[in-house]
Amino acid sequence: VKHQGVLAVGRNTEIVLDGCEIVKIGICGLRANQNGCIQVTNTRITRCFDAGILASFLGTTIQVKGGVTIEGNGAKHQISRGIVAEMEGTVYISGQNDFKDELVAQRHGHIEELN
């Protein structure tokens, strides 16, 4: 896939993923923009060029709810970028997950661990 593995854009857009494998995506494995929402459980996200998960813009949320493995993402930046929240986007993390890449909150993004 050239760009996004899963993309949620716009108000009232909600995607629920359970038991997926997202591998070798050109930009981001999961991306939510402009008030989009993604909920993810029991999913493996690996080898995405920019970030495994990216939430950007105010009102945008991604909920990581357990059983999620993130590794080997972020080659574009020469650092691991597993989960990125930027421009007031928010990522909520709960449950048992396996993150081998970095969690990055930048440009007023928020990452909240709910455990």
C-alpha positions as semicolon CSV with decimal commas, in nm:
position;residue;x (nm);y (nm);z (nm)
1;V;0,000;0,000;0,000
2;K;0,143;0,337;-0,098
3;H;-0,003;0,565;0,169
4;Q;-0,219;0,472;0,471
5;G;-0,317;0,123;0,579
6;V;-0,635;0,252;0,747
7;L;-0,746;0,617;0,729
8;A;-1,034;0,778;0,922
9;V;-1,102;1,137;0,813
10;G;-1,384;1,367;0,915
11;R;-1,649;1,408;1,181
12;N;-1,858;1,097;1,256
13;T;-1,601;0,868;1,092
14;E;-1,532;0,574;1,324
15;I;-1,335;0,260;1,242
16;V;-1,304;-0,042;1,472
17;L;-1,022;-0,293;1,408
18;D;-0,982;-0,624;1,587
19;G;-0,739;-0,900;1,492
20;C;-0,566;-0,735;1,196
21;E;-0,210;-0,735;1,068
22;I;-0,082;-0,417;0,902
23;V;0,261;-0,458;0,744
24;K;0,490;-0,246;0,527
25;I;0,272;0,058;0,460
26;G;0,414;0,356;0,267
27;I;0,324;0,620;0,527
28;C;0,118;0,516;0,836
29;G;-0,043;0,191;0,941
30;L;-0,336;0,366;1,110
31;R;-0,408;0,736;1,065
32;A;-0,694;0,952;1,193
33;N;-0,739;1,317;1,090
34;Q;-0,999;1,594;1,121
35;N;-1,217;1,444;1,398
36;G;-1,186;1,085;1,277
37;C;-1,178;0,804;1,536
38;I;-1,011;0,462;1,528
39;Q;-1,037;0,188;1,793
40;V;-0,786;-0,093;1,766
41;T;-0,738;-0,423;1,956
42;N;-0,545;-0,745;1,895
43;T;-0,358;-0,603;1,596
44;R;0,005;-0,610;1,479
45;I;0,149;-0,302;1,305
46;T;0,501;-0,336;1,160
47;R;0,741;-0,177;0,908
48;C;0,539;0,137;0,826
49;F;0,758;0,408;0,674
50;D;0,640;0,711;0,879
51;A;0,458;0,582;1,190
52;G;0,261;0,281;1,304
53;I;-0,023;0,496;1,440
54;L;-0,076;0,870;1,380
55;A;-0,348;1,096;1,525
56;S;-0,344;1,455;1,404
57;F;-0,569;1,760;1,448
58;L;-0,797;1,866;1,732
59;G;-1,087;1,630;1,795
60;T;-0,911;1,331;1,640
61;T;-0,875;1,021;1,861
62;I;-0,723;0,678;1,837
63;Q;-0,794;0,424;2,112
64;V;-0,545;0,141;2,155
65;K;-0,735;-0,108;2,371
66;G;-0,505;-0,405;2,425
67;G;-0,331;-0,682;2,238
68;V;-0,162;-0,437;2,000
69;T;0,197;-0,499;1,886
70;I;0,390;-0,214;1,725
71;E;0,747;-0,258;1,598
72;G;0,985;-0,159;1,321
73;N;0,807;0,162;1,217
74;G;0,948;0,505;1,130
75;A;1,227;0,439;0,878
76;K;1,155;0,779;0,717
77;H;1,274;0,952;1,035
78;Q;1,560;0,715;1,120
79;I;1,403;0,670;1,465
80;S;1,129;0,433;1,573
81;R;0,784;0,597;1,563
82;G;0,524;0,357;1,692
83;I;0,253;0,596;1,806
84;V;0,249;0,966;1,718
85;A;0,001;1,231;1,834
86;E;0,034;1,578;1,684
87;M;-0,152;1,904;1,628
88;E;-0,384;1,838;1,925
89;G;-0,474;1,483;1,819
90;T;-0,508;1,233;2,106
91;V;-0,415;0,867;2,147
92;Y;-0,559;0,675;2,445
93;I;-0,381;0,355;2,549
94;S;-0,528;0,085;2,772
95;G;-0,484;-0,287;2,830
96;Q;-0,174;-0,499;2,770
97;N;0,017;-0,400;2,456
98;D;0,365;-0,463;2,317
99;F;0,525;-0,141;2,192
100;K;0,882;-0,178;2,069
101;D;0,879;0,165;1,899
102;E;0,868;0,511;2,056
103;L;0,557;0,698;2,165
104;V;0,584;1,056;2,035
105;A;0,363;1,349;2,137
106;Q;0,463;1,655;1,935
107;R;0,314;1,989;1,828
108;H;0,051;1,984;2,108
109;G;-0,047;1,618;2,057
110;H;-0,151;1,406;2,356
111;I;-0,085;1,044;2,450
112;E;-0,271;0,920;2,757
113;E;-0,220;0,585;2,925
114;L;-0,545;0,486;3,097
115;N;-0,429;0,179;3,295
